[in-house]
């Protein structure tokens, strides 16, 4: 290996791809028919996302390897063609090149992984009917003139042998072909949505302590794709969580609040209790959330007959009032001379069972008097939102 080629290989290891391209271009100038140098520069181009240049070098490497009758290098050159073609969104051609690699060099490193990756993207794109899956590549590519486009290194200088041609935009995934999967580690949960061509400026991703919401338009079809996971299996930390949109997928990383907790599924069955919901919960009287089933106490009294159970007396009086009211056809006495609606709600509360009373109290207090519910099974799940009348704006005091 020449000095320039060795420097190029070292630069690839350091992920300094512009420098690697520069060194390897000099090495190729010294040995234009070296398949190893062409393969190495193809790797540098591909990792720098210069897919057209990567493909050109891989094609040239096929010819160089054939000229030297190096079967394993022919296979490796086909493998590099496949990786570059995948970057260009040409999955049918990439799949075919991997098949040729398998014939020439079945022990090629990472071959199995790339076969699975290309197959998945091929299927997601729509199978053999998709335009990007058409096979147009030849086993022995046409010879082309050396590719010497320019890119800029980190200092802004042009580097010979790299490509400034924009990578082809991937085809937009049809809505019905978009799919999701999730995996987890001890510290985070990663959700991946496989959708090509999602525009970063139109995608909306909302990450909260107990839920994740994703929405984006599907190309120019007028359709919108929506994904919601709510409530999550456990609480996450939104401040650490993040997402990344690439041409081929959306990846969302949710950092667990409880490190090491294993999620059995992505979504849970109970709402996530956060600091804000705990604060609102503390405002609700304990007697409403946890009604006591114990017998009411008898209060102190100076009566010579001993203490009286005023709750029992009130209950007895209420029963007596109901009996008298049954004889009176004039309606509920609470409504006389007052607001009929107010009278209705008083009677509703008075005649309600304990769960209904709790629901009414909780919904009325949490909504600041803008909502009233009698369904405790719904109200107990989460704080009741403020629902001001139409045309009225709710304000915090």
Tab-separated table of N, CA and C in Angstrom, residues 199-352:
chain	number	residue	atom	x	y	z
A	199	UNK	N	-40.801	15.847	4.938
A	199	UNK	CA	-40.202	17.186	4.978
A	199	UNK	C	-40.060	17.649	6.424
A	200	UNK	N	-38.858	18.079	6.785
A	200	UNK	CA	-38.604	18.493	8.161
A	200	UNK	C	-39.431	19.714	8.558
A	201	UNK	N	-39.690	20.596	7.597
A	201	UNK	CA	-40.380	21.838	7.946
A	201	UNK	C	-41.890	21.667	8.086
A	202	UNK	N	-42.417	20.520	7.680
A	202	UNK	CA	-43.866	20.311	7.803
A	202	UNK	C	-44.227	19.233	8.819
A	203	UNK	N	-43.238	18.486	9.285
A	203	UNK	CA	-43.512	17.433	10.275
A	203	UNK	C	-43.687	18.052	11.659
A	204	UNK	N	-44.654	17.557	12.397
A	204	UNK	CA	-44.904	18.022	13.757
A	204	UNK	C	-44.737	16.847	14.717
A	205	UNK	N	-43.799	16.989	15.644
A	205	UNK	CA	-43.523	15.930	16.618
A	205	UNK	C	-43.579	16.535	18.009
A	206	UNK	N	-44.482	16.035	18.820
A	206	UNK	CA	-44.693	16.552	20.172
A	206	UNK	C	-44.367	15.459	21.185
A	207	UNK	N	-43.410	15.731	22.059
A	207	UNK	CA	-42.987	14.766	23.078
A	207	UNK	C	-43.320	15.326	24.452
A	208	UNK	N	-44.150	14.622	25.196
A	208	UNK	CA	-44.509	15.017	26.553
A	208	UNK	C	-44.167	13.888	27.518
A	209	UNK	N	-44.365	14.149	28.811
A	209	UNK	CA	-43.984	13.162	29.822
A	209	UNK	C	-44.729	11.842	29.666
A	210	UNK	N	-45.948	11.919	29.147
A	210	UNK	CA	-46.751	10.704	29.072
A	210	UNK	C	-47.243	10.341	27.692
A	211	UNK	N	-46.799	11.057	26.655
A	211	UNK	CA	-47.292	10.739	25.321
A	211	UNK	C	-46.370	11.283	24.235
A	212	UNK	N	-46.542	10.728	23.033
A	212	UNK	CA	-45.811	11.175	21.850
A	212	UNK	C	-46.816	11.313	20.712
A	213	UNK	N	-46.730	12.420	19.989
A	213	UNK	CA	-47.617	12.654	18.854
A	213	UNK	C	-46.782	13.026	17.633
A	214	UNK	N	-47.080	12.383	16.504
A	214	UNK	CA	-46.370	12.649	15.252
A	214	UNK	C	-47.400	12.891	14.153
A	215	UNK	N	-47.155	13.913	13.345
A	215	UNK	CA	-48.051	14.206	12.231
A	215	UNK	C	-47.243	14.837	11.101
A	216	UNK	N	-47.461	14.356	9.877
A	216	UNK	CA	-46.778	14.959	8.731
A	216	UNK	C	-47.558	14.659	7.453
A	217	UNK	N	-47.499	15.579	6.485
A	217	UNK	CA	-48.164	15.332	5.201
A	217	UNK	C	-47.402	14.290	4.397
A	218	UNK	N	-48.124	13.453	3.680
A	218	UNK	CA	-47.507	12.404	2.864
A	218	UNK	C	-47.307	12.951	1.455
A	219	UNK	N	-46.110	13.469	1.194
A	219	UNK	CA	-45.792	14.011	-0.121
A	219	UNK	C	-46.776	15.083	-0.554
A	220	UNK	N	-47.181	15.013	-1.810
A	220	UNK	CA	-48.133	15.968	-2.373
A	220	UNK	C	-49.515	15.341	-2.550
A	221	UNK	N	-49.784	14.266	-1.810
A	221	UNK	CA	-51.044	13.539	-1.989
A	221	UNK	C	-52.224	14.218	-1.305
A	222	UNK	N	-51.935	15.129	-0.384
A	222	UNK	CA	-53.005	15.750	0.386
A	222	UNK	C	-53.382	14.960	1.621
A	223	UNK	N	-52.783	13.775	1.795
A	223	UNK	CA	-53.044	12.954	2.977
A	223	UNK	C	-52.080	13.315	4.101
A	224	UNK	N	-52.506	13.062	5.313
A	224	UNK	CA	-51.670	13.302	6.487
A	224	UNK	C	-51.532	12.015	7.279
A	225	UNK	N	-50.313	11.730	7.695
A	225	UNK	CA	-50.071	10.545	8.519
A	225	UNK	C	-49.979	10.981	9.978
A	226	UNK	N	-50.713	10.305	10.841
A	226	UNK	CA	-50.719	10.627	12.269
A	226	UNK	C	-50.363	9.387	13.081
A	227	UNK	N	-49.524	9.597	14.074
A	227	UNK	CA	-49.149	8.519	14.998
A	227	UNK	C	-49.177	9.078	16.415
A	228	UNK	N	-49.860	8.374	17.306
A	228	UNK	CA	-49.940	8.802	18.704
A	228	UNK	C	-49.729	7.604	19.614
A	229	UNK	N	-48.884	7.774	20.605
A	229	UNK	CA	-48.708	6.774	21.660
A	229	UNK	C	-49.078	7.455	22.971
A	230	UNK	N	-50.273	7.158	23.480
A	230	UNK	CA	-50.772	7.825	24.683
A	230	UNK	C	-51.798	6.944	25.384
A	231	UNK	N	-51.645	6.725	26.687
A	231	UNK	CA	-50.462	7.104	27.465
A	231	UNK	C	-49.324	6.128	27.219
A	232	UNK	N	-48.102	6.595	27.409
A	232	UNK	CA	-46.950	5.709	27.300
A	232	UNK	C	-46.944	4.713	28.452
A	233	UNK	N	-46.158	3.666	28.307
A	233	UNK	CA	-46.105	2.638	29.345
A	233	UNK	C	-45.604	3.216	30.667
A	234	UNK	N	-44.670	4.162	30.583
A	234	UNK	CA	-44.135	4.805	31.788
A	234	UNK	C	-43.700	6.219	31.432
A	235	UNK	N	-43.419	6.994	32.447
A	235	UNK	CA	-43.065	8.399	32.249
A	235	UNK	C	-41.687	8.539	31.613
A	236	UNK	N	-41.551	9.546	30.736
A	236	UNK	CA	-40.261	9.819	30.098
A	236	UNK	C	-39.850	11.264	30.387
A	237	UNK	N	-38.597	11.569	30.079
A	237	UNK	CA	-38.052	12.907	30.317
A	237	UNK	C	-38.017	13.679	28.996
A	238	UNK	N	-38.954	14.593	28.772
A	238	UNK	CA	-38.991	15.323	27.496
A	238	UNK	C	-37.746	16.176	27.255
A	239	UNK	N	-37.101	16.650	28.327
A	239	UNK	CA	-35.943	17.530	28.157
A	239	UNK	C	-34.757	16.798	27.537
A	240	UNK	N	-34.641	15.502	27.778
A	240	UNK	CA	-33.553	14.717	27.191
A	240	UNK	C	-33.962	14.038	25.891
A	241	UNK	N	-35.242	13.798	25.739
A	241	UNK	CA	-35.729	13.089	24.559
A	241	UNK	C	-35.544	13.944	23.308
A	242	UNK	N	-35.418	13.283	22.174
A	242	UNK	CA	-35.155	14.006	20.927
A	242	UNK	C	-35.639	13.180	19.742
A	243	UNK	N	-35.630	13.816	18.570
A	243	UNK	CA	-36.014	13.101	17.358
A	243	UNK	C	-35.131	13.551	16.205
A	244	UNK	N	-35.085	12.709	15.170
A	244	UNK	CA	-34.280	13.014	13.989
A	244	UNK	C	-35.040	12.554	12.751
A	245	UNK	N	-35.130	13.437	11.769
A	245	UNK	CA	-35.820	13.121	10.515
A	245	UNK	C	-34.779	12.975	9.416
A	246	UNK	N	-34.716	11.799	8.816
A	246	UNK	CA	-33.795	11.537	7.714
A	246	UNK	C	-34.617	11.326	6.441
A	247	UNK	N	-33.964	11.222	5.292
A	247	UNK	CA	-34.735	10.997	4.057
A	247	UNK	C	-35.525	9.694	4.056
A	248	UNK	N	-35.202	8.780	4.971
A	248	UNK	CA	-35.828	7.464	4.922
A	248	UNK	C	-36.671	7.111	6.143
A	249	UNK	N	-36.547	7.879	7.218
A	249	UNK	CA	-37.283	7.506	8.430
A	249	UNK	C	-37.295	8.651	9.438
A	250	UNK	N	-38.138	8.476	10.452
A	250	UNK	CA	-38.155	9.365	11.616
A	250	UNK	C	-37.772	8.522	12.823
A	251	UNK	N	-36.799	8.982	13.569
A	251	UNK	CA	-36.346	8.244	14.748
A	251	UNK	C	-36.549	9.113	15.986
A	252	UNK	N	-37.270	8.580	16.958
A	252	UNK	CA	-37.593	9.319	18.182
A	252	UNK	C	-36.990	8.580	19.372
A	253	UNK	N	-36.184	9.276	20.148
A	253	UNK	CA	-35.557	8.686	21.331
A	253	UNK	C	-36.212	9.264	22.581
A	254	UNK	N	-36.818	8.394	23.374
A	254	UNK	CA	-37.493	8.792	24.606
A	254	UNK	C	-36.679	8.286	25.795
A	255	UNK	N	-36.185	9.193	26.600
A	255	UNK	CA	-35.359	8.789	27.743
A	255	UNK	C	-36.242	8.498	28.955
A	256	UNK	N	-36.047	7.324	29.515
A	256	UNK	CA	-36.876	6.867	30.622
A	256	UNK	C	-36.596	7.671	31.892
A	257	UNK	N	-37.649	8.014	32.605
A	257	UNK	CA	-37.480	8.647	33.911
A	257	UNK	C	-36.956	7.628	34.917
A	258	UNK	N	-37.475	6.407	34.835
A	258	UNK	CA	-36.996	5.320	35.693
A	258	UNK	C	-36.033	4.458	34.886
A	259	UNK	N	-34.742	4.717	35.063
A	259	UNK	CA	-33.722	3.966	34.343
A	259	UNK	C	-33.778	2.488	34.730
A	260	UNK	N	-33.668	1.628	33.733
A	260	UNK	CA	-33.660	0.195	33.997
A	260	UNK	C	-35.033	-0.443	33.989
A	261	UNK	N	-36.095	0.372	33.982
A	261	UNK	CA	-37.450	-0.185	33.947
A	261	UNK	C	-37.716	-0.784	32.571
A	262	UNK	N	-38.110	-2.048	32.538
A	262	UNK	CA	-38.381	-2.712	31.267
A	262	UNK	C	-39.837	-2.508	30.879
A	263	UNK	N	-40.046	-1.940	29.709
A	263	UNK	CA	-41.398	-1.731	29.199
A	263	UNK	C	-41.871	-3.009	28.512
A	264	UNK	N	-43.024	-3.506	28.904
A	264	UNK	CA	-43.570	-4.697	28.253
A	264	UNK	C	-44.308	-4.340	26.966
A	265	UNK	N	-44.679	-3.080	26.838
A	265	UNK	CA	-45.331	-2.582	25.625
A	265	UNK	C	-45.118	-1.081	25.552
A	266	UNK	N	-45.416	-0.500	24.410
A	266	UNK	CA	-45.174	0.930	24.227
A	266	UNK	C	-46.194	1.782	24.970
A	267	UNK	N	-47.444	1.372	24.931
A	267	UNK	CA	-48.503	2.143	25.571
A	267	UNK	C	-49.006	1.441	26.826
A	268	UNK	N	-49.373	2.240	27.820
A	268	UNK	CA	-49.913	1.703	29.052
A	268	UNK	C	-51.423	1.845	29.095
A	269	UNK	N	-52.016	1.403	30.193
A	269	UNK	CA	-53.473	1.459	30.343
A	269	UNK	C	-53.920	2.558	31.300
A	270	UNK	N	-52.985	3.111	32.070
A	270	UNK	CA	-53.312	4.160	33.029
A	270	UNK	C	-52.621	5.457	32.629
A	271	UNK	N	-53.267	6.608	32.864
A	271	UNK	CA	-52.628	7.886	32.533
A	271	UNK	C	-51.367	8.111	33.356
A	272	UNK	N	-50.399	8.787	32.757
A	272	UNK	CA	-49.142	9.075	33.442
A	272	UNK	C	-49.365	10.208	34.442
A	273	UNK	N	-48.974	9.979	35.694
A	273	UNK	CA	-49.097	11.004	36.730
A	273	UNK	C	-47.855	11.881	36.689
A	274	UNK	N	-48.032	13.142	36.348
A	274	UNK	CA	-46.920	14.082	36.265
A	274	UNK	C	-47.023	15.103	37.386
A	275	UNK	N	-46.044	15.985	37.457
A	275	UNK	CA	-46.041	17.006	38.507
A	275	UNK	C	-47.260	17.910	38.393
A	276	UNK	N	-47.656	18.225	37.157
A	276	UNK	CA	-48.793	19.125	36.973
A	276	UNK	C	-50.098	18.476	37.408
A	277	UNK	N	-50.257	17.179	37.109
A	277	UNK	CA	-51.493	16.517	37.519
A	277	UNK	C	-51.535	16.308	39.021
A	278	UNK	N	-50.374	16.083	39.647
A	278	UNK	CA	-50.336	15.948	41.102
A	278	UNK	C	-50.718	17.260	41.771
A	279	UNK	N	-50.272	18.387	41.176
A	279	UNK	CA	-50.587	19.693	41.751
A	279	UNK	C	-52.084	19.955	41.711
A	280	UNK	N	-52.698	19.597	40.577
A	280	UNK	CA	-54.134	19.801	40.465
A	280	UNK	C	-54.894	18.865	41.391
A	281	UNK	N	-54.362	17.658	41.532
A	281	UNK	CA	-55.019	16.680	42.394
A	281	UNK	C	-55.031	17.150	43.843
A	282	UNK	N	-53.946	17.855	44.246
A	282	UNK	CA	-53.855	18.311	45.629
A	282	UNK	C	-54.892	19.375	45.950
A	283	UNK	N	-55.442	20.030	44.904
A	283	UNK	CA	-56.441	21.062	45.130
A	283	UNK	C	-57.817	20.476	45.416
A	284	UNK	N	-58.006	19.200	45.152
A	284	UNK	CA	-59.300	18.562	45.354
A	284	UNK	C	-59.397	18.087	46.799
A	285	UNK	N	-60.478	18.369	47.482
A	285	UNK	CA	-60.618	17.925	48.877
A	285	UNK	C	-60.420	16.424	49.000
A	286	UNK	N	-59.697	16.035	50.036
A	286	UNK	CA	-59.418	14.615	50.251
A	286	UNK	C	-60.701	13.818	50.407
A	287	UNK	N	-61.712	14.443	50.977
A	287	UNK	CA	-62.977	13.737	51.195
A	287	UNK	C	-63.644	13.357	49.881
A	288	UNK	N	-63.343	14.137	48.820
A	288	UNK	CA	-63.928	13.836	47.516
A	288	UNK	C	-63.216	12.662	46.866
A	289	UNK	N	-61.850	12.688	46.915
A	289	UNK	CA	-61.080	11.620	46.286
A	289	UNK	C	-61.117	10.328	47.085
A	290	UNK	N	-61.116	10.437	48.393
A	290	UNK	CA	-61.091	9.256	49.257
A	290	UNK	C	-62.189	9.348	50.311
A	291	UNK	N	-63.415	9.137	49.919
A	291	UNK	CA	-64.512	9.241	50.888
A	291	UNK	C	-64.394	8.172	51.960
A	292	UNK	N	-64.655	8.570	53.185
A	292	UNK	CA	-64.555	7.635	54.304
A	292	UNK	C	-65.826	6.816	54.430
A	293	UNK	N	-65.644	5.557	54.725
A	293	UNK	CA	-66.798	4.671	54.917
A	293	UNK	C	-67.088	4.469	56.400
A	294	UNK	N	-66.267	5.138	57.245
A	294	UNK	CA	-66.473	4.980	58.677
A	294	UNK	C	-67.709	5.754	59.127
A	295	UNK	N	-68.248	5.354	60.247
A	295	UNK	CA	-69.416	6.021	60.807
A	295	UNK	C	-69.051	7.436	61.234
A	296	UNK	N	-69.913	8.393	60.915
A	296	UNK	CA	-69.647	9.788	61.249
A	296	UNK	C	-69.566	9.959	62.759
A	297	UNK	N	-68.697	10.858	63.248
A	297	UNK	CA	-68.520	11.034	64.691
A	297	UNK	C	-69.699	11.775	65.316
A	298	UNK	N	-69.859	11.573	66.599
A	298	UNK	CA	-70.854	12.324	67.367
A	298	UNK	C	-70.155	13.530	67.962
A	299	UNK	N	-70.719	14.714	67.774
A	299	UNK	CA	-70.045	15.937	68.173
A	299	UNK	C	-70.321	16.264	69.638
A	300	UNK	N	-69.402	16.960	70.321
A	300	UNK	CA	-69.597	17.331	71.734
A	300	UNK	C	-70.827	18.220	71.900
A	301	UNK	N	-71.462	18.088	73.017
A	301	UNK	CA	-72.658	18.884	73.296
A	301	UNK	C	-72.832	19.052	74.796
A	302	UNK	N	-73.562	20.092	75.177
A	302	UNK	CA	-73.837	20.324	76.610
A	302	UNK	C	-75.180	19.746	77.019
A	303	UNK	N	-75.795	19.049	76.058
A	303	UNK	CA	-77.115	18.484	76.365
A	303	UNK	C	-76.996	17.415	77.438
A	304	UNK	N	-77.974	17.415	78.360
A	304	UNK	CA	-77.970	16.404	79.417
A	304	UNK	C	-78.258	15.018	78.861
A	305	UNK	N	-78.763	14.973	77.628
A	305	UNK	CA	-79.060	13.669	77.027
A	305	UNK	C	-77.855	13.064	76.309
A	306	UNK	N	-76.707	13.748	76.377
A	306	UNK	CA	-75.507	13.193	75.759
A	306	UNK	C	-75.291	13.730	74.350
A	307	UNK	N	-74.184	13.323	73.711
A	307	UNK	CA	-73.849	13.823	72.372
A	307	UNK	C	-74.853	13.361	71.324
A	308	UNK	N	-74.991	14.190	70.274
A	308	UNK	CA	-75.920	13.871	69.192
A	308	UNK	C	-75.140	13.629	67.892
A	309	UNK	N	-75.633	12.720	67.100
A	309	UNK	CA	-75.068	12.466	65.773
A	309	UNK	C	-75.817	13.350	64.790
A	310	UNK	N	-75.247	14.537	64.514
A	310	UNK	CA	-75.951	15.514	63.685
A	310	UNK	C	-76.116	15.026	62.248
A	311	UNK	N	-75.166	14.230	61.746
A	311	UNK	CA	-75.307	13.708	60.383
A	311	UNK	C	-76.511	12.783	60.284
A	312	UNK	N	-76.700	11.982	61.349
A	312	UNK	CA	-77.853	11.082	61.352
A	312	UNK	C	-79.149	11.879	61.429
A	313	UNK	N	-79.120	12.953	62.235
A	313	UNK	CA	-80.311	13.787	62.342
A	313	UNK	C	-80.629	14.470	61.016
A	314	UNK	N	-79.560	14.930	60.323
A	314	UNK	CA	-79.765	15.587	59.031
A	314	UNK	C	-80.340	14.609	58.022
A	315	UNK	N	-79.842	13.379	58.067
A	315	UNK	CA	-80.345	12.363	57.151
A	315	UNK	C	-81.807	12.065	57.421
A	316	UNK	N	-82.148	12.004	58.715
A	316	UNK	CA	-83.533	11.742	59.089
A	316	UNK	C	-84.443	12.871	58.635
A	317	UNK	N	-83.936	14.106	58.787
A	317	UNK	CA	-84.736	15.262	58.373
A	317	UNK	C	-84.938	15.270	56.870
A	318	UNK	N	-83.886	14.862	56.138
A	318	UNK	CA	-83.978	14.830	54.679
A	318	UNK	C	-85.021	13.822	54.223
A	319	UNK	N	-85.061	12.670	54.909
A	319	UNK	CA	-86.056	11.657	54.559
A	319	UNK	C	-87.463	12.177	54.823
A	320	UNK	N	-87.593	12.880	55.922
A	320	UNK	CA	-88.901	13.434	56.262
A	320	UNK	C	-89.328	14.463	55.229
A	321	UNK	N	-88.336	15.269	54.779
A	321	UNK	CA	-88.628	16.297	53.784
A	321	UNK	C	-89.073	15.674	52.471
A	322	UNK	N	-88.434	14.553	52.117
A	322	UNK	CA	-88.802	13.873	50.878
A	322	UNK	C	-90.235	13.364	50.934
A	323	UNK	N	-90.612	12.840	52.112
A	323	UNK	CA	-91.974	12.323	52.244
A	323	UNK	C	-92.992	13.440	52.092
A	324	UNK	N	-92.690	14.597	52.694
A	324	UNK	CA	-93.605	15.722	52.580
A	324	UNK	C	-93.657	16.236	51.152
A	325	UNK	N	-92.479	16.220	50.505
A	325	UNK	CA	-92.419	16.709	49.131
A	325	UNK	C	-93.199	15.828	48.190
A	326	UNK	N	-93.332	14.549	48.524
A	326	UNK	CA	-94.065	13.628	47.657
A	326	UNK	C	-95.540	13.982	47.622
A	327	UNK	N	-96.042	14.575	48.746
A	327	UNK	CA	-97.455	14.944	48.806
A	327	UNK	C	-97.712	16.267	48.101
A	328	UNK	N	-96.641	17.063	47.945
A	328	UNK	CA	-96.781	18.396	47.361
A	328	UNK	C	-96.569	18.319	45.861
A	329	UNK	N	-97.565	18.680	45.087
A	329	UNK	CA	-97.458	18.614	43.630
A	329	UNK	C	-96.858	19.876	43.056
A	330	UNK	N	-96.482	20.806	43.913
A	330	UNK	CA	-95.940	22.074	43.439
A	330	UNK	C	-94.478	22.009	43.102
A	331	UNK	N	-93.823	20.862	43.268
A	331	UNK	CA	-92.417	20.726	42.894
A	331	UNK	C	-91.513	20.879	44.092
A	332	UNK	N	-90.204	20.956	43.824
A	332	UNK	CA	-89.170	21.036	44.851
A	332	UNK	C	-89.189	22.417	45.484
A	333	UNK	N	-89.242	22.456	46.827
A	333	UNK	CA	-89.315	23.737	47.535
A	333	UNK	C	-88.059	24.557	47.349
A	334	UNK	N	-86.895	23.868	46.997
A	334	UNK	CA	-85.657	24.612	46.801
A	334	UNK	C	-85.750	25.555	45.619
A	335	UNK	N	-86.696	25.289	44.723
A	335	UNK	CA	-86.786	26.104	43.525
A	335	UNK	C	-87.674	27.313	43.688
A	336	UNK	N	-88.354	27.436	44.806
A	336	UNK	CA	-89.279	28.542	44.958
A	336	UNK	C	-88.526	29.850	45.104
A	337	UNK	N	-88.858	30.798	44.237
A	337	UNK	CA	-88.285	32.128	44.338
A	337	UNK	C	-86.824	32.182	43.942
A	338	UNK	N	-86.232	31.109	43.382
A	338	UNK	CA	-84.814	31.098	43.006
A	338	UNK	C	-84.623	30.702	41.555
A	339	UNK	N	-83.351	30.456	41.188
A	339	UNK	CA	-83.004	30.055	39.828
A	339	UNK	C	-83.410	28.603	39.618
A	340	UNK	N	-84.267	28.306	38.640
A	340	UNK	CA	-84.695	26.920	38.411
A	340	UNK	C	-83.520	25.997	38.108
A	341	UNK	N	-82.516	26.503	37.352
A	341	UNK	CA	-81.361	25.667	37.021
A	341	UNK	C	-80.558	25.342	38.271
A	342	UNK	N	-80.387	26.347	39.144
A	342	UNK	CA	-79.676	26.128	40.392
A	342	UNK	C	-80.409	25.106	41.247
A	343	UNK	N	-81.715	25.208	41.246
A	343	UNK	CA	-82.530	24.259	42.003
A	343	UNK	C	-82.368	22.848	41.464
A	344	UNK	N	-82.284	22.765	40.136
A	344	UNK	CA	-82.129	21.445	39.514
A	344	UNK	C	-80.825	20.781	39.935
A	345	UNK	N	-79.711	21.555	39.905
A	345	UNK	CA	-78.414	20.976	40.253
A	345	UNK	C	-78.331	20.620	41.740
A	346	UNK	N	-78.970	21.432	42.573
A	346	UNK	CA	-78.989	21.112	44.004
A	346	UNK	C	-79.700	19.787	44.251
A	347	UNK	N	-80.812	19.630	43.575
A	347	UNK	CA	-81.572	18.383	43.742
A	347	UNK	C	-80.792	17.200	43.177
A	348	UNK	N	-80.111	17.447	42.027
A	348	UNK	CA	-79.312	16.389	41.413
A	348	UNK	C	-78.214	15.922	42.360
A	349	UNK	N	-77.533	16.883	42.981
A	349	UNK	CA	-76.452	16.539	43.904
A	349	UNK	C	-76.997	15.850	45.155
A	350	UNK	N	-78.131	16.368	45.650
A	350	UNK	CA	-78.704	15.833	46.885
A	350	UNK	C	-79.125	14.378	46.719
A	351	UNK	N	-79.649	14.031	45.555
A	351	UNK	CA	-80.162	12.685	45.335
A	351	UNK	C	-79.125	11.729	44.755
A	352	UNK	N	-77.893	12.237	44.518
A	352	UNK	CA	-76.885	11.415	43.840
A	352	UNK	C	-76.219	10.431	44.787
